[in-house]
Short mmCIF file of C-alpha atoms and ligand atoms in Angstrom, two decimals:
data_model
loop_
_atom_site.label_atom_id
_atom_site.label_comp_id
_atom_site.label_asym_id
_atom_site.label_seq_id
_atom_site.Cartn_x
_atom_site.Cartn_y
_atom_site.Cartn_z
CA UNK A 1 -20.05 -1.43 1.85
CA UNK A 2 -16.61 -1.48 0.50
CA UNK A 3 -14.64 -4.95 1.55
CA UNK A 4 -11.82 -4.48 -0.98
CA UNK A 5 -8.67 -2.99 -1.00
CA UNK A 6 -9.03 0.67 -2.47
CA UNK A 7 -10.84 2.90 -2.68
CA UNK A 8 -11.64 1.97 0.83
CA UNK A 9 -14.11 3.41 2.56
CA UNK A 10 -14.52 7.45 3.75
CA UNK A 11 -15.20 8.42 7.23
CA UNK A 12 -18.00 11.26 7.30
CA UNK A 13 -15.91 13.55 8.63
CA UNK A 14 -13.31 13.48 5.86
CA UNK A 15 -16.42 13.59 3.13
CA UNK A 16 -17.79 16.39 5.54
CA UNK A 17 -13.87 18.16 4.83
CA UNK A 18 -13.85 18.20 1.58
CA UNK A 19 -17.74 19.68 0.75
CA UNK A 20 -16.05 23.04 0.62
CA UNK A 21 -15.26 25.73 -1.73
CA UNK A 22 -11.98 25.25 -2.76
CA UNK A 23 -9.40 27.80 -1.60
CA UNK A 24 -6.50 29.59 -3.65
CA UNK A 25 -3.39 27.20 -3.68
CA UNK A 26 -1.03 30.39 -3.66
CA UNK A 27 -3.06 31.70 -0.81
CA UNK A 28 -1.48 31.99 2.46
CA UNK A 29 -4.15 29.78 3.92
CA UNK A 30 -3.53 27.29 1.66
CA UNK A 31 0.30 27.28 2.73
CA UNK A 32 -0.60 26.39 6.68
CA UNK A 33 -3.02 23.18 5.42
CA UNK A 34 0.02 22.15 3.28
CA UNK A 35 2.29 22.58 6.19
CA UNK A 36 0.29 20.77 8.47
CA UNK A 37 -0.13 18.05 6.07
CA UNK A 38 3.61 17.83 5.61
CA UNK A 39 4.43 17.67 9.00
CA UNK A 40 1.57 14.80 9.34
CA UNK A 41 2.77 12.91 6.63
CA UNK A 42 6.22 12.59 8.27
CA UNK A 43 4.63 11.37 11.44
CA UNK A 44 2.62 8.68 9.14
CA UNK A 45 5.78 7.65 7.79
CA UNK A 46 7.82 7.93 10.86
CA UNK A 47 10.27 9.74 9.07
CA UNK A 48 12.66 13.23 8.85
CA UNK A 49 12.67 12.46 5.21
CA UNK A 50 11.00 14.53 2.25
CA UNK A 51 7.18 13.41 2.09
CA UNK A 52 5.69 14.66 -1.06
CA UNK A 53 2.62 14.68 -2.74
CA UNK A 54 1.40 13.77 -6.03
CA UNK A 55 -1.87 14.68 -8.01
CA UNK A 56 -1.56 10.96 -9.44
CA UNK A 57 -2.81 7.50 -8.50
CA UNK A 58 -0.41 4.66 -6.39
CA UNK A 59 1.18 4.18 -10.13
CA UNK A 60 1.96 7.52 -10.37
CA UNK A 61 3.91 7.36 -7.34
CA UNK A 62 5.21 4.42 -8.00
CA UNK A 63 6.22 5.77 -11.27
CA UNK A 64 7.91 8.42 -9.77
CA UNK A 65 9.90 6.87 -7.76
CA UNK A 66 11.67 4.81 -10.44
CA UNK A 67 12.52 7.98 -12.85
CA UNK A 68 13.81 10.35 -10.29
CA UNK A 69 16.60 8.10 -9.01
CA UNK A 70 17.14 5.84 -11.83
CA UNK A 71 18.75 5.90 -15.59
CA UNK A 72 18.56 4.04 -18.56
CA UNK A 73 20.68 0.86 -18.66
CA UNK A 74 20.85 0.52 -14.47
CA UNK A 75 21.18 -2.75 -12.92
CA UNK A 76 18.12 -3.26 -10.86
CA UNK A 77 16.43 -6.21 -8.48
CA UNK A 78 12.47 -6.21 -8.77
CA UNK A 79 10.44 -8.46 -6.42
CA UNK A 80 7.76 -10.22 -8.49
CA UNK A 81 5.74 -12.46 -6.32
CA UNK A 82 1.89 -10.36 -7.71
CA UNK A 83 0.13 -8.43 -9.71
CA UNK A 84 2.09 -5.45 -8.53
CA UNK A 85 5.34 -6.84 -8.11
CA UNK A 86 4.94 -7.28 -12.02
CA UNK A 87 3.69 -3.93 -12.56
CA UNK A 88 7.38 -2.68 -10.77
CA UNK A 89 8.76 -4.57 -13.46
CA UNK A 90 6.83 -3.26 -16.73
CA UNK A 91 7.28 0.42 -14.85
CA UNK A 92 11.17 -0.13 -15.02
CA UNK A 93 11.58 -1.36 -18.25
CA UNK A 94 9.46 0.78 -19.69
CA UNK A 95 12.09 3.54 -18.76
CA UNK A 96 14.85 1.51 -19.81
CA UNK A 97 16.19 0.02 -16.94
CA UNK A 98 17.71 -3.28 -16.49
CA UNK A 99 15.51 -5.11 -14.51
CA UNK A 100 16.31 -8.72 -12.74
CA UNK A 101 13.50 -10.21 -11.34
CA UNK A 102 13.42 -12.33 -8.39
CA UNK A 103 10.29 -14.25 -8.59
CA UNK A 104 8.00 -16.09 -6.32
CA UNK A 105 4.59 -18.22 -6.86
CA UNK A 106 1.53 -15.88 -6.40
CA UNK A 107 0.73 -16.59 -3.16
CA UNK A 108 4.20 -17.06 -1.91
CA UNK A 109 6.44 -14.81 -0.28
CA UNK A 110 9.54 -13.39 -2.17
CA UNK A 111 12.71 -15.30 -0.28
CA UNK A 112 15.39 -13.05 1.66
CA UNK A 113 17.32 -15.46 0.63
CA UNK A 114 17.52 -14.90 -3.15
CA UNK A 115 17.96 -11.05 -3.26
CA UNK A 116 20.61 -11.67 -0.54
CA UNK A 117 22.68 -13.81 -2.57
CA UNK A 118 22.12 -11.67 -5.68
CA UNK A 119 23.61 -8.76 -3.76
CA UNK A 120 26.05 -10.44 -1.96
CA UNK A 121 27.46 -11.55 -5.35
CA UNK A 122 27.72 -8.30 -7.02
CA UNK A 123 31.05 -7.62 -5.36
CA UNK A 124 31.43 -4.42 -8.10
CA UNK A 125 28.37 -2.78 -7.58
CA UNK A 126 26.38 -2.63 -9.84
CA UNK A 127 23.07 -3.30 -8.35
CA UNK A 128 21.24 0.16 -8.04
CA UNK A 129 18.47 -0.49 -6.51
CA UNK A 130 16.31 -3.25 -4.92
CA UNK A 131 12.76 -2.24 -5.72
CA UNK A 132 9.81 -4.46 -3.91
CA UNK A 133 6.29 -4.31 -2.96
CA UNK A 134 5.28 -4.51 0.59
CA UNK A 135 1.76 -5.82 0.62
CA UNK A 136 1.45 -7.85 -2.58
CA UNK A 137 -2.57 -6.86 -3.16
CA UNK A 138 -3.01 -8.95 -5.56
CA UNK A 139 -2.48 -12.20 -3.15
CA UNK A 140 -2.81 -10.86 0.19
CA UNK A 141 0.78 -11.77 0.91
CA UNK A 142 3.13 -9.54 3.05
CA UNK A 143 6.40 -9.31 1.68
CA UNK A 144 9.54 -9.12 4.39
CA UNK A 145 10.51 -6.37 3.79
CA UNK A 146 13.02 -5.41 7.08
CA UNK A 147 14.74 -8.66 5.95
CA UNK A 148 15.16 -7.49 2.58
CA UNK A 149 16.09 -4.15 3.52
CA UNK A 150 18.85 -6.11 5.69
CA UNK A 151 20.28 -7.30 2.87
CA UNK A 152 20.23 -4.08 0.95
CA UNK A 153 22.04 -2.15 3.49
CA UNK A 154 24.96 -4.71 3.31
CA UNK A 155 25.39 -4.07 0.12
CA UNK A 156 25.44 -0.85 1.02
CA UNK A 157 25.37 0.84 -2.10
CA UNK A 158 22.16 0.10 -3.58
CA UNK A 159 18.54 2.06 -2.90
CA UNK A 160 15.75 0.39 -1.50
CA UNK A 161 12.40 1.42 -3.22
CA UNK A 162 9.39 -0.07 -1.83
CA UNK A 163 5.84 -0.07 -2.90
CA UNK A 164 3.99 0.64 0.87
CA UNK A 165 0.62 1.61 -1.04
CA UNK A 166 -1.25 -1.34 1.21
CA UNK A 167 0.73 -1.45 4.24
CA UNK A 168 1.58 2.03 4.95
CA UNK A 169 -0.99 3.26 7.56
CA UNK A 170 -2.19 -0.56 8.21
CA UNK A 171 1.51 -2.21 9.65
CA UNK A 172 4.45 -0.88 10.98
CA UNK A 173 6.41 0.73 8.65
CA UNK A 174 9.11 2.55 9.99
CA UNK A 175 11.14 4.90 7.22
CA UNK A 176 13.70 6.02 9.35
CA UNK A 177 14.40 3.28 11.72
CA UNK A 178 14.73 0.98 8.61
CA UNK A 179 16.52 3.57 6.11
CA UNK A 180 13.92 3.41 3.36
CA UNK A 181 15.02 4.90 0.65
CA UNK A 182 12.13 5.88 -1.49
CA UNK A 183 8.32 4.95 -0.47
CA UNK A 184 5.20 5.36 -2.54
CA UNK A 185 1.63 4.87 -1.53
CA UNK A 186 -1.62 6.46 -2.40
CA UNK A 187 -4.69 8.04 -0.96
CA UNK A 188 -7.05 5.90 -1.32
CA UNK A 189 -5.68 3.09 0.66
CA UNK A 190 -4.65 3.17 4.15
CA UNK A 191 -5.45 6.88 4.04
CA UNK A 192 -9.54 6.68 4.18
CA UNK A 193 -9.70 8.99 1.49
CA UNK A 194 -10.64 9.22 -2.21
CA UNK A 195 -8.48 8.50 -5.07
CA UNK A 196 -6.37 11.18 -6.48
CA UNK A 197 -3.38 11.59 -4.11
CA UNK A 198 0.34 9.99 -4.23
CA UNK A 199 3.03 10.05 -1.68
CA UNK A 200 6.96 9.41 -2.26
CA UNK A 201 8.95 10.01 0.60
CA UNK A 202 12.80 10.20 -0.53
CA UNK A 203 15.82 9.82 1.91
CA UNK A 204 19.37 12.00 1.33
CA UNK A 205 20.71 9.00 -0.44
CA UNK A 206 17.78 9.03 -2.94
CA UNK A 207 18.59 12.99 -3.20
CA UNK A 208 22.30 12.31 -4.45
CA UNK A 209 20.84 9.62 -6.86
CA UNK A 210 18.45 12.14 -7.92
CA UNK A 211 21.34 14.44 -9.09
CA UNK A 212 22.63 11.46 -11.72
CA UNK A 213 19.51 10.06 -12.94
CA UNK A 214 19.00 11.07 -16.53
CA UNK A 215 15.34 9.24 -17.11
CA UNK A 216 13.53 12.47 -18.54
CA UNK A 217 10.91 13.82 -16.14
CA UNK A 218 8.80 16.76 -15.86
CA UNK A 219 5.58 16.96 -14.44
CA UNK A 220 6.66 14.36 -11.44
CA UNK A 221 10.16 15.86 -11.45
CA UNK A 222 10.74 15.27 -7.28
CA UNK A 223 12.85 18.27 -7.02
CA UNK A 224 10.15 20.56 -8.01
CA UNK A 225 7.91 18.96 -5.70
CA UNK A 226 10.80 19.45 -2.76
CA UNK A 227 12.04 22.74 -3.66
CA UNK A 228 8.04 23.76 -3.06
CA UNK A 229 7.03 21.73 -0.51
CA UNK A 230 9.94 23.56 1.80
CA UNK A 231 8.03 26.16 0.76
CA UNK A 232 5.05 24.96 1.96
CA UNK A 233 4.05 25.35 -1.34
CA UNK A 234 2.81 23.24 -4.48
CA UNK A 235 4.34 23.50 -8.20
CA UNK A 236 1.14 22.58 -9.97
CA UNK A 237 -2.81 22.70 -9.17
CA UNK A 238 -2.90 20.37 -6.18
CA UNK A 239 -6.33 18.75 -5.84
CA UNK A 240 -7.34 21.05 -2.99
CA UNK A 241 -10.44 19.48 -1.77
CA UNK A 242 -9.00 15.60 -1.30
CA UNK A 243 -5.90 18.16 0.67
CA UNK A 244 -9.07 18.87 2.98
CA UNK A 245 -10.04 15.48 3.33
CA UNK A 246 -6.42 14.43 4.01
CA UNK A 247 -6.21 17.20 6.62
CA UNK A 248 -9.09 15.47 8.45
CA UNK A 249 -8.32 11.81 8.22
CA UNK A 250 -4.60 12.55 8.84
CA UNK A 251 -5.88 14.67 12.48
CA UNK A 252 -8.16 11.41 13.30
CA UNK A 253 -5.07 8.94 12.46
CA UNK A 254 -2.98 11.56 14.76
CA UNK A 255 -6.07 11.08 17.12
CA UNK A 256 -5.92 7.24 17.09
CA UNK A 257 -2.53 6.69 17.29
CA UNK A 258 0.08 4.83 15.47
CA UNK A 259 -0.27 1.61 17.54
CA UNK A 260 -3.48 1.54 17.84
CA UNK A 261 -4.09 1.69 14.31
CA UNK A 262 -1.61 -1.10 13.55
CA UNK A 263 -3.62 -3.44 16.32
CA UNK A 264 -6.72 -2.67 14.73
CA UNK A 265 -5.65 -3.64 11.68
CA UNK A 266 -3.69 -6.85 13.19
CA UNK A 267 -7.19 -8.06 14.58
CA UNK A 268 -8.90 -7.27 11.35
CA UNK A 269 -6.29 -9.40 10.03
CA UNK A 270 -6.50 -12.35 12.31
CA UNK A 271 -10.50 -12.31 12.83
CA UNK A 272 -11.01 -12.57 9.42
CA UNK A 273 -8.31 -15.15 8.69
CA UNK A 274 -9.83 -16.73 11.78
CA UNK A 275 -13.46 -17.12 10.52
CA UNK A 276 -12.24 -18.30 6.94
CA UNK A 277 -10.67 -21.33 8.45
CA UNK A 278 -13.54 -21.95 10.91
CA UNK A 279 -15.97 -21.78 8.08
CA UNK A 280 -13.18 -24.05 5.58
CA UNK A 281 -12.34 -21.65 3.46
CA UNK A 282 -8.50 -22.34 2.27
CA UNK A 283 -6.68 -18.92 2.39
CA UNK A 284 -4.30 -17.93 -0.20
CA UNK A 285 -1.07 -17.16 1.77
CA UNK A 286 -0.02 -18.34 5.02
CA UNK A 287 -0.38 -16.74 8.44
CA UNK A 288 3.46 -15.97 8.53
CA UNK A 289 2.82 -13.44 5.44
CA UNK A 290 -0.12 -12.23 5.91
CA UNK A 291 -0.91 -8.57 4.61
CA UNK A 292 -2.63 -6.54 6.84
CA UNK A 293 -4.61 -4.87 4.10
CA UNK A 294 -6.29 -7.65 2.79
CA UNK A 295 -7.05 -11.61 2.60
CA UNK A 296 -7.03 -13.89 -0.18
CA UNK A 297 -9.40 -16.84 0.03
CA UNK A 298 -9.56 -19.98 -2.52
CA UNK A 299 -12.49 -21.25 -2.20
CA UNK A 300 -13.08 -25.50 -2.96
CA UNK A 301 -16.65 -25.58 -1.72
CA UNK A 302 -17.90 -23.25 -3.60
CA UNK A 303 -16.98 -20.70 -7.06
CA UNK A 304 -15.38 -17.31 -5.69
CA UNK A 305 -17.27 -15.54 -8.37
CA UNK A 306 -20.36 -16.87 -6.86
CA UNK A 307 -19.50 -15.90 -3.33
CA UNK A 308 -18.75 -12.07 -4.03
CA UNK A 309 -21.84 -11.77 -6.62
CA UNK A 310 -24.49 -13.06 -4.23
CA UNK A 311 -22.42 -10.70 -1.36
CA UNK A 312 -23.15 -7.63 -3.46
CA UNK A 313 -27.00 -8.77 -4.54
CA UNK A 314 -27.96 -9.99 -0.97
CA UNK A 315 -25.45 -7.69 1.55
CA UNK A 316 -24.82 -4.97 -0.81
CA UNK A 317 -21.05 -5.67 0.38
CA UNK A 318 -18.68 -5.37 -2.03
CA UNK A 319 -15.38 -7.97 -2.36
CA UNK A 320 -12.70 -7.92 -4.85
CA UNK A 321 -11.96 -10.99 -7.22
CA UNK A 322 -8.34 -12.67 -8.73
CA UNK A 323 -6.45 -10.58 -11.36
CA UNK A 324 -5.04 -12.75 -14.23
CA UNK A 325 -4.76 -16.49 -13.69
CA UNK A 326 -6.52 -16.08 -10.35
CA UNK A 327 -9.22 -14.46 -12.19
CA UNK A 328 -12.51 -17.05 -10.37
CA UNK A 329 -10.07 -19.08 -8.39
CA UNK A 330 -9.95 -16.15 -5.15
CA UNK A 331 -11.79 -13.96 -4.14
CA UNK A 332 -10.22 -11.09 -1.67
CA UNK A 333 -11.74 -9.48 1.47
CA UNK A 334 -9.70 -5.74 2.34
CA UNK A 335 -9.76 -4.58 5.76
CA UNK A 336 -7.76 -1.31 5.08
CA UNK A 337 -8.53 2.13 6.55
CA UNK A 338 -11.72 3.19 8.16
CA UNK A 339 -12.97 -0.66 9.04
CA UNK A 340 -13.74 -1.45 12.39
CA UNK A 341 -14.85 -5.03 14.33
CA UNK A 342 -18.31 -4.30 13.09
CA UNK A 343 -17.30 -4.32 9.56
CA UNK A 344 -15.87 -7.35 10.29
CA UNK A 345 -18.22 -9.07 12.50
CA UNK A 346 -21.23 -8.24 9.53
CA UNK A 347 -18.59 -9.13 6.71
CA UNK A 348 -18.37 -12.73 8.01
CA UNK A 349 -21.82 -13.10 9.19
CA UNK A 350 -23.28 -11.97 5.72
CA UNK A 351 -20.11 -14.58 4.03
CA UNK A 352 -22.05 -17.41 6.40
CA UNK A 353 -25.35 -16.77 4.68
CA UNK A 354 -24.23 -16.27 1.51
CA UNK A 355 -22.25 -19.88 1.33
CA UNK A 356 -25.07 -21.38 3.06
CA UNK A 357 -27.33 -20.12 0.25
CA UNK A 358 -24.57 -21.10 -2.13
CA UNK A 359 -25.14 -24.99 -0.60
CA UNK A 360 -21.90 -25.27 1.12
CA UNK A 361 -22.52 -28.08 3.09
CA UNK A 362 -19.14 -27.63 5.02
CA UNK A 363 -20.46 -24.56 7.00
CA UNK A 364 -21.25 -25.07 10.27
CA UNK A 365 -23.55 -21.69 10.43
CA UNK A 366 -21.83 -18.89 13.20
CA UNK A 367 -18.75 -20.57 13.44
CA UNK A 368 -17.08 -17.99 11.44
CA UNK A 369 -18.51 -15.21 13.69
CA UNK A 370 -17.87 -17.04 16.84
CA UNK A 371 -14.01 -17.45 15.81
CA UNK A 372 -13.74 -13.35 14.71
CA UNK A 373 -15.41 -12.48 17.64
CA UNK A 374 -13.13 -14.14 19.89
CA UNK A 375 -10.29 -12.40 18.12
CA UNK A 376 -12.16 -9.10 18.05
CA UNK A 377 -13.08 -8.95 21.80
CA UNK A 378 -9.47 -9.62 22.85
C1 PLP B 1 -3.57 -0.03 -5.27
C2 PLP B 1 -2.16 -0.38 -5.36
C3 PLP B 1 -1.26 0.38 -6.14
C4 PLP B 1 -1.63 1.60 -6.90
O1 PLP B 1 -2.65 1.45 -7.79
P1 PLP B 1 -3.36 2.73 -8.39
O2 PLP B 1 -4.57 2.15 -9.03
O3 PLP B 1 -2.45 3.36 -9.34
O4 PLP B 1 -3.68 3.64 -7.23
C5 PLP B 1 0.07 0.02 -6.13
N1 PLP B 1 0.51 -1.01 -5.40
C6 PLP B 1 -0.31 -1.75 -4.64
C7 PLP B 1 0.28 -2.86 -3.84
C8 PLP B 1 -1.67 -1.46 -4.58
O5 PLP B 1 -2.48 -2.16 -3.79
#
């Protein structure tokens, strides 16, 4: 049982989707999937915008996203508050932009405050873009990002580029209503299925951008992937089966509804946050930032690496651990995608046993159920 944030786990009827022959991607069959995806993907993003798709990993969306609308030399703001924030940052330079960071403790929030000063000082404009990550993985901490984007839009000149790989599909994220300028996520995240599937969605701002950015591309050149997806079509190979499984979970999202998935994954949030304080497990960021994806939890009582290695031996449930300095210090329980109350529910219950077998004294044993529960059953 997968508890952490990507790959997260596969309903049966996307798995079911994808056990298929694949079809010719030139074929006019293949044309009506992609169109139906399309169309899907818009609704996802809540969006009139371009959605494209990627045969690449979150990076390689993320990736994209920085070479199609940027050149060497640009001034640019990166949020670094995480593991990803930092990987916006390597991306960036690595192409030879100018990156400022604007940095927060792991853990913490980026402030509004700091990239609204930044931009309300650069009276010339020279910022080009603001790039951040919504759902900092790494920490479990949700970023602000309509505050942000506030800020960006009184500039007025400069893009907004935002990592949405862990809250697209979990929170509210609306593209349009916000004027996001370029958004990349992946499939194996809020999309409940496999690895092997970016998404960019690109605004008409990005477009003009697009025609003055002189970072070389080729094989994730957005205008190739535009001028084909118009076409309902695909300029390379697409990986044809995972477009199956997409066309499934994207119908049962459709099914579901946008608000109800966003409540589910609200009480996922808060039952689990719940339980860790009712069983005294400190959490990593506060309730106020709280990514809907996933939770961080420092554990006093006990060592984290203990926690998620007796989880896996006894429960066969799987958690993620800290990256880098929080490497033992956290451990990180994802409630993204296809994860329902019972998930939950037998996620804590098998965390009670396994911290009473650890010897933490602190448990009282159900009160973490008893607190998710009373969230769940709302
Ligand atoms: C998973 C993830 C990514 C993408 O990682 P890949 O391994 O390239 O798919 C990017 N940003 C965030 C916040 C993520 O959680």
């Amino acid at each position: 049982m997968l508890m952490i944030p990507g790959p997260t786990p596969v309903p049966e009827k996307v798995l079911l989707a994808m056990a298929k022959h694949p079809i010719g991607h030139r074929s006019g069959e293949f044309s009506k999937i992609i169109a139906e995806l399309t169309e899907n993907l818009k609704w996802l993003h809540q969006t009139q915008n371009d959605v494209l798709m990627l045969t690449a990993s979150g990076t390689g969306a993320m990736e994209a996203a920085i070479i199609n609308f940027l050149s060497p030399g640009d001034r640019v703001l990166v949020g670094n508050n995480g593991k990803f924030g930092e990987r916006w940052a390597k991306l960036a330079k690595a192409f030879g932009v100018a990156v400022e960071e604007i940095t927060s403790q792991w853990g913490q929030p980026l402030s509004v405050e700091d990239f609204r000063s930044k931009l309300q000082s650069d009276t010339e404009k020279t910022i080009k873009a603001v790039i951040i990550t919504h759902s900092e993985t790494s920490t479990g901490v949700l970023n602000d990002l309509e505050a942000i984007n506030k800020a960006v839009k009184e500039h007025g000149k400069a893009l907004i580029i935002v990592d949405a790989v862990t809250s697209l599909g979990a929170c509210n994220v609306p593209v349009d209503l916000w004027g996001l300028d370029v958004v990349a996520s992946g499939s194996q995240k809020g999309y409940m299925i496999p690895p092997g599937l970016g998404f960019v969605s690109v605004s008409s701002k990005a477009w003009q951008a697009y025609k003055n950015a002189k970072i070389p591309r080729f094989y994730l050149d957005l205008g190739k992937y535009k001028k084909a997806t118009d076409e309902n079509s695909s300029p390379f190979t697409p990986p044809i089966n995972l477009m199956y499984g997409l066309q499934a979970a994207l119908q049962m999202q459709k099914e579901e509804g946008l608000e109800a998935i966003f409540t589910r994954h609200q009480k996922a949030t808060t039952a689990t946050r719940e339980a860790m304080k009712a069983l005294c497990l400190p959490l990593f960021a506060s309730d106020d930032a709280a990514s809907p994806a996933i939770t961080a939890v420092a554990p006093t009582s006990v060592e984290a690496e203990k926690v998620r290695s007796l989880m896996k031996k006894r429960f066969d449930i799987v958690l993620a651990g800290g990256q880098d300095h929080l490497s033992g210090k956290i451990f990180r329980m994802g409630h993204l995608g296809f994860v329902c109350p019972r998930d939950i529910l037998a996620a804590i219950a098998a965390l009670e046993a396994t911290l009473i077998e650890l010897g933490d004294t602190t448990v009282s044993p159900g009160a973490g159920v008893a607190a998710a529960a009373r969230v769940l059953i709302q």
